[in-house]
Amino acid sequence: MEPSRKRITSHRQLVVWKKAFEVSMQVFEFSKAFPREECYSLTSQIRRSSRSVTTSITEAWRKRRYEPAFVSKLNDAETEAAETQDWIQYAVRCGYLDRKHGVALFREYESILKTIVGMITHADSWVFPLSPRDARKLRREEP
């Protein structure tokens, strides 16, 4: 490991997780203005899928000792990010989200998708068995 690189010990340190979390909060804020009749359709679906990106990344991180499980959860994150892009397109097309913000959100998810696909492609560099010391350290983390 390079001396200048800090070792990542939590999913919350992952740039992709941070970005997905912030973008999902933007989606939440924009969705507050969606019409009431979309409450159980577009609004709930776009909120669910945008939040599922981070939760799937979190699950992948916690399963990184087992490559198939790690990749499976990253595939879930990839699917949810792509689904969120679809919901963004619906929101723009229905006039609930202006095109400028829709394009910006869509591009953010495109960047997130590229990172997730890169993690899947190079899963072997992310997966490793935890030492007992590292496992104890992770259990002591606070949210």
Coordinates of C-alpha atoms in Angstrom, one line a residue:
M1 CA 0.0 0.0 0.0
E2 CA 1.2 3.5 -0.8
P3 CA 2.2 5.5 2.2
S4 CA 0.1 8.5 1.1
R5 CA -3.1 6.3 0.6
K6 CA -5.3 6.0 3.6
R7 CA -6.8 2.5 4.2
I8 CA -10.5 2.4 3.9
T9 CA -12.1 0.8 6.9
S10 CA -15.8 1.8 6.4
H11 CA -18.3 2.0 3.5
R12 CA -18.8 5.6 4.6
Q13 CA -15.3 6.4 3.4
L14 CA -16.0 5.2 -0.1
V15 CA -16.2 8.1 -2.6
V16 CA -19.0 6.3 -4.5
W17 CA -21.0 5.8 -1.3
K18 CA -20.6 9.5 -0.3
K19 CA -21.6 10.6 -3.8
A20 CA -24.6 8.2 -4.0
F21 CA -25.8 9.4 -0.6
E22 CA -25.6 13.1 -1.5
V23 CA -27.3 12.5 -4.8
S24 CA -30.1 10.5 -3.2
M25 CA -30.7 13.4 -0.8
Q26 CA -31.0 15.7 -3.8
V27 CA -33.5 13.3 -5.3
F28 CA -35.4 13.4 -2.0
E29 CA -35.5 17.3 -2.0
F30 CA -36.6 17.5 -5.6
S31 CA -39.3 14.8 -5.0
K32 CA -40.9 16.9 -2.3
A33 CA -42.4 19.0 -5.1
F34 CA -43.8 16.1 -7.0
P35 CA -47.6 16.1 -7.2
R36 CA -49.6 14.3 -4.6
E37 CA -51.1 11.8 -7.1
E38 CA -47.5 10.5 -7.7
C39 CA -47.0 9.8 -4.0
Y40 CA -47.4 6.0 -4.3
S41 CA -45.8 5.7 -7.8
L42 CA -43.0 7.9 -9.0
T43 CA -42.2 9.6 -5.7
S44 CA -41.9 6.5 -3.6
Q45 CA -40.1 4.6 -6.4
I46 CA -37.5 7.2 -7.1
R47 CA -36.8 7.7 -3.4
R48 CA -36.6 3.9 -2.8
S49 CA -34.2 3.2 -5.8
S50 CA -32.0 6.2 -5.0
R51 CA -31.6 5.1 -1.4
S52 CA -31.0 1.5 -2.4
V53 CA -27.8 2.5 -4.2
T54 CA -26.1 3.3 -0.9
T55 CA -27.6 0.5 1.0
S56 CA -26.5 -2.0 -1.6
I57 CA -23.0 -0.5 -1.6
T58 CA -23.0 -0.8 2.2
E59 CA -24.1 -4.5 2.0
A60 CA -21.4 -5.2 -0.7
W61 CA -18.7 -3.6 1.6
R62 CA -19.8 -5.8 4.5
K63 CA -19.6 -8.9 2.2
R64 CA -16.2 -8.1 0.7
R65 CA -14.7 -11.3 2.2
Y66 CA -16.7 -13.3 -0.3
E67 CA -16.3 -12.2 -3.9
P68 CA -19.6 -13.6 -5.3
A69 CA -21.6 -11.9 -2.5
F70 CA -19.7 -8.7 -3.0
V71 CA -20.3 -8.6 -6.7
S72 CA -23.9 -9.6 -6.3
K73 CA -24.6 -6.6 -4.0
L74 CA -22.7 -4.3 -6.3
N75 CA -24.9 -5.6 -9.2
D76 CA -27.9 -4.6 -7.0
A77 CA -26.4 -1.1 -6.6
E78 CA -25.9 -0.9 -10.3
T79 CA -29.4 -1.9 -11.0
E80 CA -30.9 0.6 -8.5
A81 CA -28.8 3.4 -10.0
A82 CA -30.0 2.7 -13.5
E83 CA -33.6 2.4 -12.2
T84 CA -33.2 5.8 -10.6
Q85 CA -32.1 7.2 -14.0
D86 CA -35.3 5.9 -15.5
W87 CA -37.4 7.6 -12.8
I88 CA -35.5 10.8 -13.3
Q89 CA -36.4 10.6 -17.0
Y90 CA -40.1 10.1 -16.1
A91 CA -40.0 13.1 -13.7
V92 CA -38.5 15.3 -16.4
R93 CA -40.9 14.1 -19.1
C94 CA -44.0 14.5 -16.8
G95 CA -42.8 18.1 -16.0
Y96 CA -42.2 17.5 -12.3
L97 CA -38.4 18.1 -12.6
D98 CA -36.9 20.7 -14.8
R99 CA -34.6 19.5 -17.6
K100 CA -31.5 21.2 -16.2
H101 CA -31.7 19.4 -12.8
G102 CA -32.8 16.2 -14.4
V103 CA -29.8 16.1 -16.7
A104 CA -27.5 16.9 -13.7
L105 CA -28.9 14.1 -11.6
F106 CA -28.8 11.7 -14.5
R107 CA -25.1 12.5 -15.1
E108 CA -24.3 12.0 -11.4
Y109 CA -25.9 8.6 -11.5
E110 CA -23.9 7.9 -14.7
S111 CA -20.7 8.6 -12.8
I112 CA -21.9 6.4 -9.9
L113 CA -22.6 3.6 -12.3
K114 CA -19.2 3.8 -13.9
T115 CA -17.6 3.5 -10.5
I116 CA -19.7 0.6 -9.5
V117 CA -19.0 -1.2 -12.7
G118 CA -15.3 -0.6 -12.2
M119 CA -15.6 -2.1 -8.7
I120 CA -17.3 -5.1 -10.1
T121 CA -14.8 -5.5 -12.9
H122 CA -11.9 -5.3 -10.4
A123 CA -13.6 -7.1 -7.5
D124 CA -10.5 -9.0 -6.7
S125 CA -8.7 -5.8 -5.6
W126 CA -11.6 -5.0 -3.2
V127 CA -12.2 -8.4 -1.7
F128 CA -10.0 -9.7 1.1
P129 CA -10.3 -11.7 4.3
L130 CA -10.3 -9.5 7.4
S131 CA -7.8 -10.0 10.0
P132 CA -9.2 -10.5 13.5
R133 CA -7.7 -7.1 14.5
D134 CA -9.5 -5.3 11.7
A135 CA -12.8 -7.1 12.4
R136 CA -12.7 -5.9 16.0
K137 CA -11.9 -2.4 14.8
L138 CA -14.9 -2.4 12.5
R139 CA -17.3 -3.6 15.2
R140 CA -16.3 -0.6 17.4
E141 CA -17.2 1.9 14.7
E142 CA -19.9 4.4 15.5
P143 CA -22.3 5.7 12.9

